[in-house]
Tab-separated table of N, CA and C in Angstrom:
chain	number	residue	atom	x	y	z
A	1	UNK	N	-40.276	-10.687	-19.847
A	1	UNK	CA	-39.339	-9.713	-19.325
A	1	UNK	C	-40.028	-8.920	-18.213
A	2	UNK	N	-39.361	-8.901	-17.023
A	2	UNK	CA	-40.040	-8.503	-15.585
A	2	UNK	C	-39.086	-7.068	-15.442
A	3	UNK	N	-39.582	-6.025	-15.127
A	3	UNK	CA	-39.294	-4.770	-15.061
A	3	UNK	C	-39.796	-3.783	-13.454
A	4	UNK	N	-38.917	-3.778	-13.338
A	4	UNK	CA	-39.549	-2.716	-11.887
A	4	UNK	C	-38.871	-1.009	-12.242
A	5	UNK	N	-39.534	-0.586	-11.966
A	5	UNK	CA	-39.111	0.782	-12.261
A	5	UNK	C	-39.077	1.748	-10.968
A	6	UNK	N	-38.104	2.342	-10.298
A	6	UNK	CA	-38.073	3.438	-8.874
A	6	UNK	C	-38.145	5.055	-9.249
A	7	UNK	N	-38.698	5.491	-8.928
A	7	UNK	CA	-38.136	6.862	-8.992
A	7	UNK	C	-38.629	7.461	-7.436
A	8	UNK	N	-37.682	7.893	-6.984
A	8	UNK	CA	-37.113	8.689	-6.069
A	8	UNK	C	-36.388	10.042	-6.155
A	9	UNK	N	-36.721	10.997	-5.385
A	9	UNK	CA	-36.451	12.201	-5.062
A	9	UNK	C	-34.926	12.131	-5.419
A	10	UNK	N	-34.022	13.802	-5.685
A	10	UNK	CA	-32.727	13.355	-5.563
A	10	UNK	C	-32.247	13.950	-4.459
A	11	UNK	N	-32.349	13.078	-3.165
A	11	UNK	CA	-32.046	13.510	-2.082
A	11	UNK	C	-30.745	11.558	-1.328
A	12	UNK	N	-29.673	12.424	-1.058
A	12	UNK	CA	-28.834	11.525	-0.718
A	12	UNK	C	-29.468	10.306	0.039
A	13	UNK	N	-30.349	10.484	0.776
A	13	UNK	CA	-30.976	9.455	1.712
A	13	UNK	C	-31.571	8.192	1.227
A	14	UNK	N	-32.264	8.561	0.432
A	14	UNK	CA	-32.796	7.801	-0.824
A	14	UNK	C	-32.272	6.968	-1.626
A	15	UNK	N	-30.973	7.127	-2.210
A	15	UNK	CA	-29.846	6.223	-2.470
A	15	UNK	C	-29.607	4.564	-1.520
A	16	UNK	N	-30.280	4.256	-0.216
A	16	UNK	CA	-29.879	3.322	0.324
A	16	UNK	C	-30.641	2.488	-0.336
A	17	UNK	N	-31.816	3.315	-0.112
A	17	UNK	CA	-33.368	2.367	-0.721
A	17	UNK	C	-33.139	1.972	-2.208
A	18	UNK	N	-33.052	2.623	-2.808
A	18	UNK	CA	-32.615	1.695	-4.248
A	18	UNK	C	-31.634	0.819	-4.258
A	19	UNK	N	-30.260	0.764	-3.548
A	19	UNK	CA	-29.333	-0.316	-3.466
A	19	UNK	C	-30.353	-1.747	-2.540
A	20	UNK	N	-30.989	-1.189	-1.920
A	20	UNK	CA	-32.065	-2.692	-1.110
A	20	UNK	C	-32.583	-3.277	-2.309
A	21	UNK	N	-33.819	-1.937	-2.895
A	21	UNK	CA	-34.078	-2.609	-3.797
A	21	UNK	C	-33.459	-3.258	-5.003
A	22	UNK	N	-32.664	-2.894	-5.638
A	22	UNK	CA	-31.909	-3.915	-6.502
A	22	UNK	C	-31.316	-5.023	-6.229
A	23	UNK	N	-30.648	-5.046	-5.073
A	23	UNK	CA	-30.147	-6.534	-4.560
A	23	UNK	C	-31.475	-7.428	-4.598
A	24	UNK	N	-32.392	-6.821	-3.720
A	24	UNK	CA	-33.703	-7.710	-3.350
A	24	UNK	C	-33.957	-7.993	-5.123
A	25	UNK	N	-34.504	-7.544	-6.013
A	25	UNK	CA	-35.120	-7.842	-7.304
A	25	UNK	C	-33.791	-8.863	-7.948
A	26	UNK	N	-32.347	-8.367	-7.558
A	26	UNK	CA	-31.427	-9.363	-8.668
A	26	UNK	C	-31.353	-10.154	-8.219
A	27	UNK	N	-31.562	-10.527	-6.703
A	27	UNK	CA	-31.357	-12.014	-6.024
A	27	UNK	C	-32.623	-12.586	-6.449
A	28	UNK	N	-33.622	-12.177	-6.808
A	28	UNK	CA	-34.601	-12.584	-7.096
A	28	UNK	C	-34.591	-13.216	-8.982
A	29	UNK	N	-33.499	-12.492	-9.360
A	29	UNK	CA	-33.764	-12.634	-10.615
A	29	UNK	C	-33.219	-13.675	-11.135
A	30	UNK	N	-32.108	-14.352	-9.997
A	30	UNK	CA	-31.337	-14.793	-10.637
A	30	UNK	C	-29.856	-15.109	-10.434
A	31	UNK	N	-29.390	-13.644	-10.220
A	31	UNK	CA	-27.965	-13.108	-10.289
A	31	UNK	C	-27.101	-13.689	-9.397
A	32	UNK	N	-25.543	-14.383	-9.272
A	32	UNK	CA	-24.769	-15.035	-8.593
A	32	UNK	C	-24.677	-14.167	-7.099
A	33	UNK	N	-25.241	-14.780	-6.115
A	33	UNK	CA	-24.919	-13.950	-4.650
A	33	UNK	C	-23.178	-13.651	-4.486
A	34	UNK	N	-22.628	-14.575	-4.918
A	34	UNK	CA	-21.418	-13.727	-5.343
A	34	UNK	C	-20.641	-12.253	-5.930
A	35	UNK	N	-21.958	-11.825	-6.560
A	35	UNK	CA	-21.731	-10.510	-7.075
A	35	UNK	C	-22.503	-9.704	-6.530
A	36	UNK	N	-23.551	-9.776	-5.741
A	36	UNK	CA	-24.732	-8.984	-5.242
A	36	UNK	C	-24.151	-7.741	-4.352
A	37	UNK	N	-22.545	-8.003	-3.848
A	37	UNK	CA	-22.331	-6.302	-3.148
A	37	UNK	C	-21.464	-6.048	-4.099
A	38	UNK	N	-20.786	-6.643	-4.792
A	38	UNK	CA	-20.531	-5.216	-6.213
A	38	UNK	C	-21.598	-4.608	-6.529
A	39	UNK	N	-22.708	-5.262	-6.979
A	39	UNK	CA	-24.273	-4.825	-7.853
A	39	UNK	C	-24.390	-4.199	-7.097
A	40	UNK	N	-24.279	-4.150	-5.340
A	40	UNK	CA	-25.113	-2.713	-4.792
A	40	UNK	C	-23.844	-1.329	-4.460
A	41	UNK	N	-22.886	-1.989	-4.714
A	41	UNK	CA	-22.154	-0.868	-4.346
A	41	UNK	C	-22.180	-0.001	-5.889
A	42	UNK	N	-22.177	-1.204	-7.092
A	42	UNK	CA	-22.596	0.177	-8.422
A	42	UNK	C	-23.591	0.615	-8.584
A	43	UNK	N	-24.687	0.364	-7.855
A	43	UNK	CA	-26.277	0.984	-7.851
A	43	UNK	C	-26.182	1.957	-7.220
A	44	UNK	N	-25.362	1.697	-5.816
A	44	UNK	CA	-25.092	3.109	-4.882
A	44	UNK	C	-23.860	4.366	-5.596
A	45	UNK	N	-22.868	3.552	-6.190
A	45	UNK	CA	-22.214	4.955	-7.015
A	45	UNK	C	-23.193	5.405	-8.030
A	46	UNK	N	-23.736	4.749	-8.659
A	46	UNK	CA	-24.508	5.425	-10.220
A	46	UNK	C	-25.691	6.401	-9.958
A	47	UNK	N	-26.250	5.820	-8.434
A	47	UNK	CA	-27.522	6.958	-7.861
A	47	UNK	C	-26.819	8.107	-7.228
A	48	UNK	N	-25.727	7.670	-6.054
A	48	UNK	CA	-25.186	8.975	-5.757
A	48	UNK	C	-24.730	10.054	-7.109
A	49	UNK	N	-24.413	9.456	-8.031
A	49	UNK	CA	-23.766	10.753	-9.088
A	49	UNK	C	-25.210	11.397	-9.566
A	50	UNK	N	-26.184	10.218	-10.073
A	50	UNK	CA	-27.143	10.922	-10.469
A	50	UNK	C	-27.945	12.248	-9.658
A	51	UNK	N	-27.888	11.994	-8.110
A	51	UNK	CA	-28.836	12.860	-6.838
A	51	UNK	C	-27.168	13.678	-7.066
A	52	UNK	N	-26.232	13.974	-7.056
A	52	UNK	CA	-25.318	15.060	-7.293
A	52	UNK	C	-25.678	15.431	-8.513
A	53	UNK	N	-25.270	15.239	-9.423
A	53	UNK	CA	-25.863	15.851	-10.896
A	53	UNK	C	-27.513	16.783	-10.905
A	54	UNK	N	-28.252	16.113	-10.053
A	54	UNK	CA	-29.618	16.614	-9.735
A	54	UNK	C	-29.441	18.016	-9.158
A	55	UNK	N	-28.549	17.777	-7.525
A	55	UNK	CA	-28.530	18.750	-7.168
A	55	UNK	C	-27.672	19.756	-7.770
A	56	UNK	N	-26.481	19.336	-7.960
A	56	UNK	CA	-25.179	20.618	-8.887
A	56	UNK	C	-26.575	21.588	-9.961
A	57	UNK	N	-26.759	20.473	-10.683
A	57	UNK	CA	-27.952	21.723	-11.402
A	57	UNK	C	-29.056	22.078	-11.475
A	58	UNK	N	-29.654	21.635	-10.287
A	58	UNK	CA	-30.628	22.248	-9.740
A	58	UNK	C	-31.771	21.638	-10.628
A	59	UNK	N	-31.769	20.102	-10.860
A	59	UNK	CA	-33.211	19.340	-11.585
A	59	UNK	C	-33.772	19.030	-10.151
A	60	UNK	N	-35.217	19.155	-10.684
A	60	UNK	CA	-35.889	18.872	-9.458
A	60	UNK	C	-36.616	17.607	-9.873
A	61	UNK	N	-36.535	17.054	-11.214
A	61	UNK	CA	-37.263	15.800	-11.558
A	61	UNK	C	-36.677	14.361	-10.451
A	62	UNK	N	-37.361	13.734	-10.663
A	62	UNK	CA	-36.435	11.991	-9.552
A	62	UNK	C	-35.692	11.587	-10.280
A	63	UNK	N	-34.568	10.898	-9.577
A	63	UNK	CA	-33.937	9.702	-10.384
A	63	UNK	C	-34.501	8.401	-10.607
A	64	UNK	N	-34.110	8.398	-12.184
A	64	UNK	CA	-34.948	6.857	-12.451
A	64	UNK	C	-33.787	5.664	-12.259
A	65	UNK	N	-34.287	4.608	-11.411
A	65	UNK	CA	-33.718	3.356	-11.374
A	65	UNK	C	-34.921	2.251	-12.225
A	66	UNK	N	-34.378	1.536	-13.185
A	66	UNK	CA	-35.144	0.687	-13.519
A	66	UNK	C	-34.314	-0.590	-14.134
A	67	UNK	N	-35.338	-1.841	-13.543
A	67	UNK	CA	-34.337	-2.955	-13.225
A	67	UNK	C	-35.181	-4.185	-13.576
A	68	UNK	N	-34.382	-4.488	-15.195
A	68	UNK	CA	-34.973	-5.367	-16.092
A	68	UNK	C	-34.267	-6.762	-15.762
A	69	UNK	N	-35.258	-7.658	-15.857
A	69	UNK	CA	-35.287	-9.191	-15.883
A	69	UNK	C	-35.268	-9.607	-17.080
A	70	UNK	N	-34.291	-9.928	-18.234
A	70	UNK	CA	-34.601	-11.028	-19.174
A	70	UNK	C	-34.189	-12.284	-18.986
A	71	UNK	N	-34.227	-12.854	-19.685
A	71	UNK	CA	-33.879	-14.598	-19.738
A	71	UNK	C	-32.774	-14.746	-19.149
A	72	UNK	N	-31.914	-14.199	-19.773
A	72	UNK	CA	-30.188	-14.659	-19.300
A	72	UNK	C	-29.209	-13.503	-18.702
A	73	UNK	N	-29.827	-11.930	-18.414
A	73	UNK	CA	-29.226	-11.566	-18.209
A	73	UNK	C	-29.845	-10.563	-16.863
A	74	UNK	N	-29.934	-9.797	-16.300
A	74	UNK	CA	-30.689	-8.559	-15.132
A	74	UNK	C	-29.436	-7.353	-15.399
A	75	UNK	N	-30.401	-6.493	-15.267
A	75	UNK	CA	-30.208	-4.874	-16.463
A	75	UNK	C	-30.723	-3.994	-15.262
A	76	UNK	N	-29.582	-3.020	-15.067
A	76	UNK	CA	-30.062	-1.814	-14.229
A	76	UNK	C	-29.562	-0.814	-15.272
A	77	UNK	N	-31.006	0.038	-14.952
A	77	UNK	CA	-30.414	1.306	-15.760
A	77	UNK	C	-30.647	2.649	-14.608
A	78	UNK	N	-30.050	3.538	-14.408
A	78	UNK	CA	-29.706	4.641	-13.576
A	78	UNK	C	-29.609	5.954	-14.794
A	79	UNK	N	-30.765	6.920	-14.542
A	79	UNK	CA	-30.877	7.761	-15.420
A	79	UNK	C	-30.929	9.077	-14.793
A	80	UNK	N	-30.584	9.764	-14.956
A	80	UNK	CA	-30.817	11.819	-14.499
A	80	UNK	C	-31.597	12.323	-15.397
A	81	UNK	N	-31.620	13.452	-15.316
A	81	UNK	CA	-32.111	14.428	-16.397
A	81	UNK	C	-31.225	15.441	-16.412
A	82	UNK	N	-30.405	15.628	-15.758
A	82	UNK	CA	-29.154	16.895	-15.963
A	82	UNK	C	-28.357	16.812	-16.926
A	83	UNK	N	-28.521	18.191	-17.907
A	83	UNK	CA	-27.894	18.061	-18.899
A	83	UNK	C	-25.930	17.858	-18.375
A	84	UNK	N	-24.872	16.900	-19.476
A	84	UNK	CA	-24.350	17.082	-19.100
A	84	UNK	C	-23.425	16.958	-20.129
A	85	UNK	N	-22.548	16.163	-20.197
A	85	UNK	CA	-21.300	15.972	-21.086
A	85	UNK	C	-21.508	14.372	-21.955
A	86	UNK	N	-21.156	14.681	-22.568
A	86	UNK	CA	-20.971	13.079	-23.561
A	86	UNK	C	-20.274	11.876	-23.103
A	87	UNK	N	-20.418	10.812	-23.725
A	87	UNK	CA	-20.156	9.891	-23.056
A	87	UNK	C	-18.564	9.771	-22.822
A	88	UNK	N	-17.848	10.473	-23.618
A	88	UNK	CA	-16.122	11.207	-23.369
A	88	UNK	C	-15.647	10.939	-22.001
A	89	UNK	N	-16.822	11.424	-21.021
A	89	UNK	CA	-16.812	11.272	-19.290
A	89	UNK	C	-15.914	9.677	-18.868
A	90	UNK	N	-16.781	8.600	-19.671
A	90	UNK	CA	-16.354	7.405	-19.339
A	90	UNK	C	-15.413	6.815	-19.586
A	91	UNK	N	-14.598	7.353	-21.020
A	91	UNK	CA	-13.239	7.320	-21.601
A	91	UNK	C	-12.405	8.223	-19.996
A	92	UNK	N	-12.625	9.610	-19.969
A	92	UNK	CA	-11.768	10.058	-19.378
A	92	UNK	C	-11.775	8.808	-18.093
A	93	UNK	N	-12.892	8.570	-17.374
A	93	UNK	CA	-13.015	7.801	-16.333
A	93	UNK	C	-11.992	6.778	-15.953
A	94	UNK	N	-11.929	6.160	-17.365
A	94	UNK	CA	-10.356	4.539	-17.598
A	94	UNK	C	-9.540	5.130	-17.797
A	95	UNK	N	-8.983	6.340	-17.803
A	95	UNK	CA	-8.077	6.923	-17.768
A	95	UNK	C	-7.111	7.209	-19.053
A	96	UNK	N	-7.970	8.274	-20.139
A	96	UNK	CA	-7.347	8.031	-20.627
A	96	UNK	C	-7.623	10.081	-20.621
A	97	UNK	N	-7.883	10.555	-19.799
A	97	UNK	CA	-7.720	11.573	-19.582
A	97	UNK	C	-6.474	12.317	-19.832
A	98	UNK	N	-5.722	13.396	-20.549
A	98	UNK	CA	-4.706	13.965	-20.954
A	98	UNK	C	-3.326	12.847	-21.755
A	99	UNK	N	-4.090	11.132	-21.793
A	99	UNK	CA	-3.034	10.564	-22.359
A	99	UNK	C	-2.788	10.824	-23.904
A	100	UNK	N	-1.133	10.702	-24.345
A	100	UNK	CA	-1.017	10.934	-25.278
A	100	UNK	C	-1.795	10.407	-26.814
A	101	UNK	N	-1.956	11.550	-27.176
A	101	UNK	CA	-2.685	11.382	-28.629
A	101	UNK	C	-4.614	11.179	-28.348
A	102	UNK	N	-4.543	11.736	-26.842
A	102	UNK	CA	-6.016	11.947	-26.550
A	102	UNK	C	-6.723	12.816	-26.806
A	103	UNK	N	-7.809	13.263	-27.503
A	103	UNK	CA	-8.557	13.944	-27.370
A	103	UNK	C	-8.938	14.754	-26.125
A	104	UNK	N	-9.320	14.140	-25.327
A	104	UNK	CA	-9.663	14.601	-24.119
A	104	UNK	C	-9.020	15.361	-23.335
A	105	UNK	N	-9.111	16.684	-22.806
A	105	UNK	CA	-7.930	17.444	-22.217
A	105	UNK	C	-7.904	16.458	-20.682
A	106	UNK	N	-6.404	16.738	-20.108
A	106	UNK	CA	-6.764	16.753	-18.949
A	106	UNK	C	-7.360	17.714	-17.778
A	107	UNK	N	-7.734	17.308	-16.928
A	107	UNK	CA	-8.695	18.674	-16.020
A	107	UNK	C	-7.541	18.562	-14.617
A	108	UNK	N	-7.712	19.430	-14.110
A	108	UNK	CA	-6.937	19.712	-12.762
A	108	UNK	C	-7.394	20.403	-12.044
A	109	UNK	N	-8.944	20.726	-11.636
A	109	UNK	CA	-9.403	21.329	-10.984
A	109	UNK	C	-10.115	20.459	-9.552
A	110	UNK	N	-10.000	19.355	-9.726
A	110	UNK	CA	-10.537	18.482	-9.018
A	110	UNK	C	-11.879	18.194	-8.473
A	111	UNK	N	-12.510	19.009	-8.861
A	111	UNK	CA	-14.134	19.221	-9.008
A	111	UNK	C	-15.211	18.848	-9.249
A	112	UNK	N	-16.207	19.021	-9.482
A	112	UNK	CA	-17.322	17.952	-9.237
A	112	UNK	C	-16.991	17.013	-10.575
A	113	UNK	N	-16.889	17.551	-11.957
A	113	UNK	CA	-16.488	16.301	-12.789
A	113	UNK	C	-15.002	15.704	-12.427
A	114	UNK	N	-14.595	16.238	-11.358
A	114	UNK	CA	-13.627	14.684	-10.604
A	114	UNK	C	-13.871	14.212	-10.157
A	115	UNK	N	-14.797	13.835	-9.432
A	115	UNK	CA	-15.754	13.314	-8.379
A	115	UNK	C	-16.394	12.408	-9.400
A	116	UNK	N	-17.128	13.346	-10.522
A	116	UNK	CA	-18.155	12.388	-11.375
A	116	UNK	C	-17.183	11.288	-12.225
A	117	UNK	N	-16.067	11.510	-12.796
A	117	UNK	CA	-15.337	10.784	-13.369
A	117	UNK	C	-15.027	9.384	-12.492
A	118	UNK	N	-14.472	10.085	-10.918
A	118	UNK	CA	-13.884	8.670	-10.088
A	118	UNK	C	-15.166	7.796	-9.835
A	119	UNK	N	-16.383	8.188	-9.976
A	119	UNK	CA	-17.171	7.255	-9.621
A	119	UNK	C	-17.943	6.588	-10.941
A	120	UNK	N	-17.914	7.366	-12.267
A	120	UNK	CA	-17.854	6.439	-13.420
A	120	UNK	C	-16.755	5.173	-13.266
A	121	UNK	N	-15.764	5.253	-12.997
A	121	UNK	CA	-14.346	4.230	-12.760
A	121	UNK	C	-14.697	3.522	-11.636
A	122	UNK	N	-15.075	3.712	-10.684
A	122	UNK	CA	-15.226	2.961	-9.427
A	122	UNK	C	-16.741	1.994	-10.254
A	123	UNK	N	-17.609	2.316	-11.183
A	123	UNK	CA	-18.988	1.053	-11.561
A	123	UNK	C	-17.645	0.944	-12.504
A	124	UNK	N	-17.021	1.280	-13.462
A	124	UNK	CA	-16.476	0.748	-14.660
A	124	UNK	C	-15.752	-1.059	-14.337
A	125	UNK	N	-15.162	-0.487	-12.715
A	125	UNK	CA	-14.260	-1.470	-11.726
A	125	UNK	C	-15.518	-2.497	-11.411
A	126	UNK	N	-16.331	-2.044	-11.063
A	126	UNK	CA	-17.433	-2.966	-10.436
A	126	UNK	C	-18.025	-3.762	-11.528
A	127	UNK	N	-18.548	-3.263	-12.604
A	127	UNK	CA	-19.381	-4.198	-13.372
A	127	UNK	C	-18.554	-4.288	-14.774
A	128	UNK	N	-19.023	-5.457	-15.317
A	128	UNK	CA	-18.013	-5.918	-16.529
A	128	UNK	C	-18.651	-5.444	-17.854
A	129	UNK	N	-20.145	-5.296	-17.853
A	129	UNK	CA	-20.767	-4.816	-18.438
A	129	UNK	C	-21.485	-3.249	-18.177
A	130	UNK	N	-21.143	-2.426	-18.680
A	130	UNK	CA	-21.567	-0.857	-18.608
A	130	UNK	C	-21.832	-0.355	-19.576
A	131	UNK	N	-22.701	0.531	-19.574
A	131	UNK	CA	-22.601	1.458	-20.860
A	131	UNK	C	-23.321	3.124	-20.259
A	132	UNK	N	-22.354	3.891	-20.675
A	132	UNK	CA	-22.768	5.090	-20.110
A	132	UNK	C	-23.014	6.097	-21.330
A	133	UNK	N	-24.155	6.729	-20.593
A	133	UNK	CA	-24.716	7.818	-22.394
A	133	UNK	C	-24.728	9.301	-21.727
A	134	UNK	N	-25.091	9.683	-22.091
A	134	UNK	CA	-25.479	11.470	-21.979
A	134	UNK	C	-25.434	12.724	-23.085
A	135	UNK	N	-26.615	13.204	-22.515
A	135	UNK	CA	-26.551	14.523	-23.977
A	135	UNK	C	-27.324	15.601	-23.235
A	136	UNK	N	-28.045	16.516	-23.939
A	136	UNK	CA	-28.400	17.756	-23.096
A	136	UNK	C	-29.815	17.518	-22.532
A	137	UNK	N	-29.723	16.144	-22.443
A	137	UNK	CA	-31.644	15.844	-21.903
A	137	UNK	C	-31.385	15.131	-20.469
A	138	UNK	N	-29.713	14.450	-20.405
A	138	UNK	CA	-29.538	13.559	-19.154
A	138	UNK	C	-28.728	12.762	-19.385
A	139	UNK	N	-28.986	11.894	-18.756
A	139	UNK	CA	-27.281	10.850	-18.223
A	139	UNK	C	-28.567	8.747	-18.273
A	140	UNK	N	-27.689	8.392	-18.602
A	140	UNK	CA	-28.214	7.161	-18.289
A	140	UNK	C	-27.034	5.816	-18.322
A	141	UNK	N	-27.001	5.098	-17.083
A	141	UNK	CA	-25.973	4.479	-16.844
A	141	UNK	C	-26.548	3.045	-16.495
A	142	UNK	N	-26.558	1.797	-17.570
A	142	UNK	CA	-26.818	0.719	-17.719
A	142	UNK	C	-26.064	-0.336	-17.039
A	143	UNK	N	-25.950	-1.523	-16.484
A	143	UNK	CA	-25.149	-2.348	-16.311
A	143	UNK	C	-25.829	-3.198	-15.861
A	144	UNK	N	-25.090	-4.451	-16.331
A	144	UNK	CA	-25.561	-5.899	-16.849
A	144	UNK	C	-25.231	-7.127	-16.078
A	145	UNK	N	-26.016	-8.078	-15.819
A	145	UNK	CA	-25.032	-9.213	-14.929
A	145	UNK	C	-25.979	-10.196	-15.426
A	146	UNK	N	-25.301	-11.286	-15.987
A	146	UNK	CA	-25.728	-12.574	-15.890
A	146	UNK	C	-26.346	-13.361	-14.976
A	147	UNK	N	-27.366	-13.981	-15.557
A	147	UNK	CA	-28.250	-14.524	-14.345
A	147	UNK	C	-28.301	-15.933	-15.025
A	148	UNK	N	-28.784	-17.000	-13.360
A	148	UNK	CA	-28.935	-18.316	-13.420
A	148	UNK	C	-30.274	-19.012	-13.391
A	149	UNK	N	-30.499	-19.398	-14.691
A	149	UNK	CA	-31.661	-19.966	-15.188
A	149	UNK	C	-32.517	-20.727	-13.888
A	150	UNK	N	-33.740	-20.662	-13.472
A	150	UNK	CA	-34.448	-21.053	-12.488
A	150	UNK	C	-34.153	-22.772	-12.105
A	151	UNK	N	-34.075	-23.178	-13.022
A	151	UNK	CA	-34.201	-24.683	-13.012
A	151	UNK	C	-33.107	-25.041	-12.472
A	152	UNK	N	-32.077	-24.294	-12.877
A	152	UNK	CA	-30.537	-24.700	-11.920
A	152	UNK	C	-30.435	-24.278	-10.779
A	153	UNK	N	-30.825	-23.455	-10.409
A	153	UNK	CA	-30.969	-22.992	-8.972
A	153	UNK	C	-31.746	-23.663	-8.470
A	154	UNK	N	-32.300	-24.831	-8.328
A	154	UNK	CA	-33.033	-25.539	-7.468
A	154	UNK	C	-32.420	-27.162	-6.954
């Protein structure tokens, strides 16, 4: 299992460089070039929320990108440290925000957790595999893509 790990400042600029790097490591890993600008366009939503989350509350730690190689599958994980809300975020995200018999209120302020919600939904849209966490230590946003065994690719 081959692992690269980024951490970068949370400064918007910085966000390009991790979408390079992940394409560069998943094309490397494996992953169908067919999917490689979804994979960077959800690397680029999951870092932009994280460098917003950074800045909204003022963490000065980096964002971690780290981007696992196993056998059959390549694993990005996108982590903060800003405390924030539960994983509820990603429910509201598919929309199930104010639907009936929801838990979840709806919000109408349109505000940064609208922002953070549409771009949970915009990776939810992008990758088939996600899993989003958070508690009062940070945020960490996983997603998964199948990869093609070396021997077939040749």
């Amino acid at each position: 299992m081959a692992t690269v790990e980024l951490l970068f400042s949370a400064l918007p600029e910085h966000v390009r460089t991790a979408r390079l790097v992940a394409a560069a490591v998943a094309r490397r890993a494996g992953v169908d070039e067919a999917v490689l600008d979804e994979l960077r366009l959800a690397v680029g939503e999951a870092c932009s929320r994280a460098v917003g989350l950074h800045i909204s509350n003022g963490v000065t730690s980096p964002v971690r990108v780290v981007l696992i190689e196993d056998e059959k599958k390549f694993s990005i994980e996108v982590g903060d440290d800003a405390p924030g809300p539960s994983a509820a975020a990603l429910t509201a995200a598919r929309g199930a925000v104010g639907a009936p018999g929801s838990s979840v209120p709806a919000q109408d302020d349109g505000g940064a957790d609208g922002e953070d919600d549409m771009g949970l939904a915009v990776i939810s849209g992008l990758v088939d595999d996600v899993e989003v966490s958070a508690d009062e230590s940070g945020g960490l946003i996983r997603m998964s893509w199948p990869t093609t065994p070396a021997h077939v690719l040749s």
